Coordinates of C-alpha atoms and ligand atoms in Angstrom, one line a residue:
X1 CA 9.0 -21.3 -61.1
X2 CA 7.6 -22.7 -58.0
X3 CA 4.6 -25.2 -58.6
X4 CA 4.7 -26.7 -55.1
X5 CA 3.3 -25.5 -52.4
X6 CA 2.7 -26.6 -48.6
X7 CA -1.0 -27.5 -48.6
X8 CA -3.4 -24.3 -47.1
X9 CA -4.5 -26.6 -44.3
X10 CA -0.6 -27.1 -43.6
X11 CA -0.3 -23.3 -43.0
X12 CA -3.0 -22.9 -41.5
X13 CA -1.2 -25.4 -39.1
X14 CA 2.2 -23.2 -39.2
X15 CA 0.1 -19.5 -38.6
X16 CA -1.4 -21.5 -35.4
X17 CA 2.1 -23.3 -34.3
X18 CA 0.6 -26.8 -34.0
X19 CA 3.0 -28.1 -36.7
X20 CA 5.8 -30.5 -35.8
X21 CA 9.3 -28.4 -35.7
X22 CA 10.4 -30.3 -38.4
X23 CA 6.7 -29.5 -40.4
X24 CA 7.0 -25.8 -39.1
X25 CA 10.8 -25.5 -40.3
X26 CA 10.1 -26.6 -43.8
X27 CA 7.2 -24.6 -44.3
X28 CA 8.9 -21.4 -43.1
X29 CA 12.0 -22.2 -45.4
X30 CA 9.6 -22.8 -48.4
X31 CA 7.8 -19.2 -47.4
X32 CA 11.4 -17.9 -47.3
X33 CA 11.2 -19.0 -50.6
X34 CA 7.8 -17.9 -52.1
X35 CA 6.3 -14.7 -52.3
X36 CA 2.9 -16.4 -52.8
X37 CA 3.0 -18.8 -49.3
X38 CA 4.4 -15.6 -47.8
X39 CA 1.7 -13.1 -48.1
X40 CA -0.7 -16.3 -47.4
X41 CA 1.1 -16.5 -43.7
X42 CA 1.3 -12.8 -43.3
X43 CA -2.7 -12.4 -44.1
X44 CA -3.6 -15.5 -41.5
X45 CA -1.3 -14.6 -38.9
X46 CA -3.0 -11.3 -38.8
X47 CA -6.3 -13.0 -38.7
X48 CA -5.5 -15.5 -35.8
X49 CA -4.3 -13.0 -33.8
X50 CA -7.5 -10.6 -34.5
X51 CA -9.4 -14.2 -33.3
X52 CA -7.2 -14.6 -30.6
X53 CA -7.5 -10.8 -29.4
X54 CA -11.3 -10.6 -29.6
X55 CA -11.4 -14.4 -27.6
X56 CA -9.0 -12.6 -25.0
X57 CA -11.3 -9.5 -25.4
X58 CA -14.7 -11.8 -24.2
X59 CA -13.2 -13.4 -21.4
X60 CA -12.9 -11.0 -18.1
X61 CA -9.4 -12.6 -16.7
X62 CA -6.0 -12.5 -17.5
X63 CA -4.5 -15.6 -19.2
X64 CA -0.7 -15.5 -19.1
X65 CA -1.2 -18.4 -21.6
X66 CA -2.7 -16.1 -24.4
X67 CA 0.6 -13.6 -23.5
X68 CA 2.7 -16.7 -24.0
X69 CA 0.9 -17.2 -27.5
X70 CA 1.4 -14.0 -28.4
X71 CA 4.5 -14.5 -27.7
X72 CA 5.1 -17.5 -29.9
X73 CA 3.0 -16.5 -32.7
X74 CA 5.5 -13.0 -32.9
X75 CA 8.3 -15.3 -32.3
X76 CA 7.4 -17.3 -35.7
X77 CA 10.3 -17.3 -38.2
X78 CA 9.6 -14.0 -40.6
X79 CA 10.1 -14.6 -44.1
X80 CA 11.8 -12.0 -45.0
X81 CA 14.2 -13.4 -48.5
X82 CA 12.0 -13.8 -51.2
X83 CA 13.7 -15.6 -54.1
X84 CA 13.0 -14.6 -57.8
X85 CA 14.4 -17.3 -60.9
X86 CA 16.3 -19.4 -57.9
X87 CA 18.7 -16.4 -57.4
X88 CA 18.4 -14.0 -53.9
X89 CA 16.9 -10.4 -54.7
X90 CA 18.5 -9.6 -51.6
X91 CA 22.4 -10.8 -50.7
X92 CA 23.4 -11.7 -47.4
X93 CA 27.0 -12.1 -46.3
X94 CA 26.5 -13.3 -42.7
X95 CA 28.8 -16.4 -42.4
X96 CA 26.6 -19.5 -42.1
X97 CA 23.8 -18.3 -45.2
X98 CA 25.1 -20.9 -47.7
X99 CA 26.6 -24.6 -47.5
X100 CA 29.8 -25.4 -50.3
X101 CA 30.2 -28.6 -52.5
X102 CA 32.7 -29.5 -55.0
X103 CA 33.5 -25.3 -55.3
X104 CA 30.0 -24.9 -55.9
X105 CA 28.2 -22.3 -53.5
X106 CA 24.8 -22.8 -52.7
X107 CA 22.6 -19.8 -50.2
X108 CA 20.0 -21.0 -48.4
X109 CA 16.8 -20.0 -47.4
X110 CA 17.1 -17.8 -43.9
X111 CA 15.1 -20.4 -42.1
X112 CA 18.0 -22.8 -43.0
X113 CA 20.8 -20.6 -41.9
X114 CA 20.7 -22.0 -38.2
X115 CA 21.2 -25.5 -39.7
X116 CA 24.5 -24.5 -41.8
X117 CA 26.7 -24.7 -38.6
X118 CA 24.7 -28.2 -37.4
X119 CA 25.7 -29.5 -40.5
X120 CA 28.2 -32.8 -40.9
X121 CA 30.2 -33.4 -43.6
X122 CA 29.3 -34.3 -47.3
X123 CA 29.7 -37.9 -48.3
X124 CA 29.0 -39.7 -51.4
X125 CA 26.4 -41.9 -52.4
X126 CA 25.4 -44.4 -55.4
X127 CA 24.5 -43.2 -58.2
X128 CA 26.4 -39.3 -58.1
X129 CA 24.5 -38.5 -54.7
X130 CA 25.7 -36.7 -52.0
X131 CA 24.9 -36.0 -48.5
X132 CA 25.1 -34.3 -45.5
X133 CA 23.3 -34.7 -42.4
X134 CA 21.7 -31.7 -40.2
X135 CA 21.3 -32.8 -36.3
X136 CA 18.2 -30.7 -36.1
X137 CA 17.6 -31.7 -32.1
X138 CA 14.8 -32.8 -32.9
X139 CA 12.9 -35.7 -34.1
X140 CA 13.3 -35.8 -37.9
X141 CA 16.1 -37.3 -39.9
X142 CA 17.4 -34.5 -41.8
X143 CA 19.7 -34.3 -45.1
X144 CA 21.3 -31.6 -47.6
X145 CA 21.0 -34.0 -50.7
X146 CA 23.1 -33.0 -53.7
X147 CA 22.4 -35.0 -56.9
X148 CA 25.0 -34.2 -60.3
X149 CA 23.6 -34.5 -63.5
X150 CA 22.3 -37.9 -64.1
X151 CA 21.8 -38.5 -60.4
X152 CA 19.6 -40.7 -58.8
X153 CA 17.7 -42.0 -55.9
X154 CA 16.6 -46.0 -56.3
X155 CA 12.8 -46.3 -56.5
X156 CA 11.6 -45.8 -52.8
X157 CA 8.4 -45.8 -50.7
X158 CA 8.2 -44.5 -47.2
X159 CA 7.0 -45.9 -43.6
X160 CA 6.6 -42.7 -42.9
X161 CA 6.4 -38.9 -44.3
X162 CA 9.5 -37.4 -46.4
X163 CA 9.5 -33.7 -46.5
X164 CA 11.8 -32.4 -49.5
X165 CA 12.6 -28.4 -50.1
X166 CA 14.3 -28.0 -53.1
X167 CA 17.0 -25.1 -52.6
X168 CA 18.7 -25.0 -55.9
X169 CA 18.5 -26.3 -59.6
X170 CA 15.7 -29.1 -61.0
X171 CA 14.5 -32.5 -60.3
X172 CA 11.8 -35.1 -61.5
X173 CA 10.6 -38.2 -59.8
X174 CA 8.4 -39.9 -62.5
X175 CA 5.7 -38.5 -61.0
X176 CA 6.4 -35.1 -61.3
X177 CA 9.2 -32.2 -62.1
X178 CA 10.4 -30.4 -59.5
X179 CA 12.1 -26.3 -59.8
X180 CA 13.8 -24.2 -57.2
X181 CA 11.8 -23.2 -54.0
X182 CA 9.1 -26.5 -54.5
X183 CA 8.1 -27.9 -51.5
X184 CA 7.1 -32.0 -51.2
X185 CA 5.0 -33.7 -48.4
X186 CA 5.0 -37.3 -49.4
X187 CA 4.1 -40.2 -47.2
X188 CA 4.0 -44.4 -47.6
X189 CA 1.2 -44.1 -50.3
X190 CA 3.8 -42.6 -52.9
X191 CA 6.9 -44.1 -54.6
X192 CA 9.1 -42.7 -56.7
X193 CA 12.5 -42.3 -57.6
X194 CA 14.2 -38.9 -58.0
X195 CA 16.9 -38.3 -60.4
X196 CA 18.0 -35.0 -62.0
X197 CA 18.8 -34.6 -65.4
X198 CA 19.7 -30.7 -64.9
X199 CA 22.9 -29.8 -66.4
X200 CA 23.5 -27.8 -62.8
X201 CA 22.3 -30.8 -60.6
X202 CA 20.1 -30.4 -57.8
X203 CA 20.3 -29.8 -54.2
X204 CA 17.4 -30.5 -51.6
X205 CA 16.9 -30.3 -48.5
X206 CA 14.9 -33.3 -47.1
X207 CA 13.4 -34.7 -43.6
X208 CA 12.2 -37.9 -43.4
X209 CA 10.6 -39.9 -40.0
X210 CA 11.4 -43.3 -41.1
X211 CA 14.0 -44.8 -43.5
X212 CA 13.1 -45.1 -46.8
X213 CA 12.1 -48.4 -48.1
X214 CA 13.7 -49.2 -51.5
X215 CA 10.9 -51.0 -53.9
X216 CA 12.7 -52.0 -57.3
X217 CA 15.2 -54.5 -58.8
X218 CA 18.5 -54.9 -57.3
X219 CA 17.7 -51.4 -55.0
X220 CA 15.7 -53.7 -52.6
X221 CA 18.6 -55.3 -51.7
X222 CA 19.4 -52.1 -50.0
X223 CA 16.6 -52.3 -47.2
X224 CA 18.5 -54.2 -44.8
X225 CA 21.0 -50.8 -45.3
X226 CA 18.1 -48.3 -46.0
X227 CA 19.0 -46.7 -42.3
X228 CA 22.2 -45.8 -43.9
X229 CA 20.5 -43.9 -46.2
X230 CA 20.1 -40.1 -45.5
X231 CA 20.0 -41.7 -42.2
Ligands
ZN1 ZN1 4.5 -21.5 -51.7

């Protein structure tokens, strides 16, 4: 069951397209994911465009900038998939829905489907991680991050913000436990070090802005490598 949401101010954000792309892509893949973010953004974006359509209404001239808001707001990814216990209620087979590891299939959220052919190949990690990189063409370093039972991240803080979507399976980073279709906004006040204990594993998607900065015992000799990580 999802526990984690995007924060309401952070939707606010996405109904009125002032998030970051990487912000905006996360939170449209979580909605993809939850029913309950979903009806949030469908209830707003009718308000801001009632707001926007009675602002339009009081001034006398045209503005080809409100058509071109318009425009974008319409243009917003539409969550249309909504995901019930982790599984689709509604299958896809378009080529490019779901990324493979080790035989294992995973769909993603529609949001994520333009990423699957942008995606480079898996490689593996300490500590039974794996990871592929997404060249989202834009600024934001972004990762599919596959950890196997008994998987783990070293402890880690962040310079800057780390955005994590999980797509499929469970995860706990000492501070909390994670499920399918959570959504994580963590920034350099937080540390923590993920592992999964799930018999499945656990596969995220994640965007951080900076490289992680590793905080414990021998993992701190990783810094000087940290860019390598889910670089
Ligand atoms: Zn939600």
């Amino acid at each position: 069951m999802i526990k984690f949401h995007p924060k309401p101010e952070l939707l606010e954000q996405f109904v009125s397209g002032t998030l970051s792309p990487a912000e905006s892509l996360m939170v449209s893949a979580h909605c993809d994911m939850c029913q309950y973010c979903q009806g949030q953004v469908e209830a707003q974006t009718e308000e801001f465009a009632a707001q926007q359509l009675e602002l339009e209404a009081v001034s006398d001239s045209y503005d080809p900038q409100f058509d071109l808001m318009l425009a974008n707001i319409t243009q917003q990814p539409v969550a249309e998939t909504v995901y019930s216990n982790g599984r689709r209620s509604r299958t896809s087979e378009q080529p490019g829905s779901s990324i493979e590891l080790d035989g294992r299939k995973f769909e993603l959220p529609k949001t994520l489907h333009r990423l699957v052919q942008k995606r480079g190949n898996w490689s593996s990690l300490v500590g039974k991680l794996w990871q592929a990189p997404v060249e989202l063409g834009y600024d934001g370093v972004a990762n599919f991050i596959y950890m196997g039972q008994g998987g783990s991240v070293p402890e880690h803080t962040h310079r800057g913000s780390e955005m994590t979507l999980v797509i499929n399976g469970e995860f706990s980073d000492g501070m909390n436990d994670y499920d399918t279709g959570d959504f994580i906004y963590l920034n350099g006040e937080h540390t923590h070090a993920p592992h999964s204990s799930s018999h499945e594993g656990c596969l995220v998607f994640s965007i951080v802005d900076q490289p992680l900065h590793f905080t414990s015992g021998i993992a701190r000799l990783l810094n000087p490598f940290s860019h390598l990580f889910f670089r």
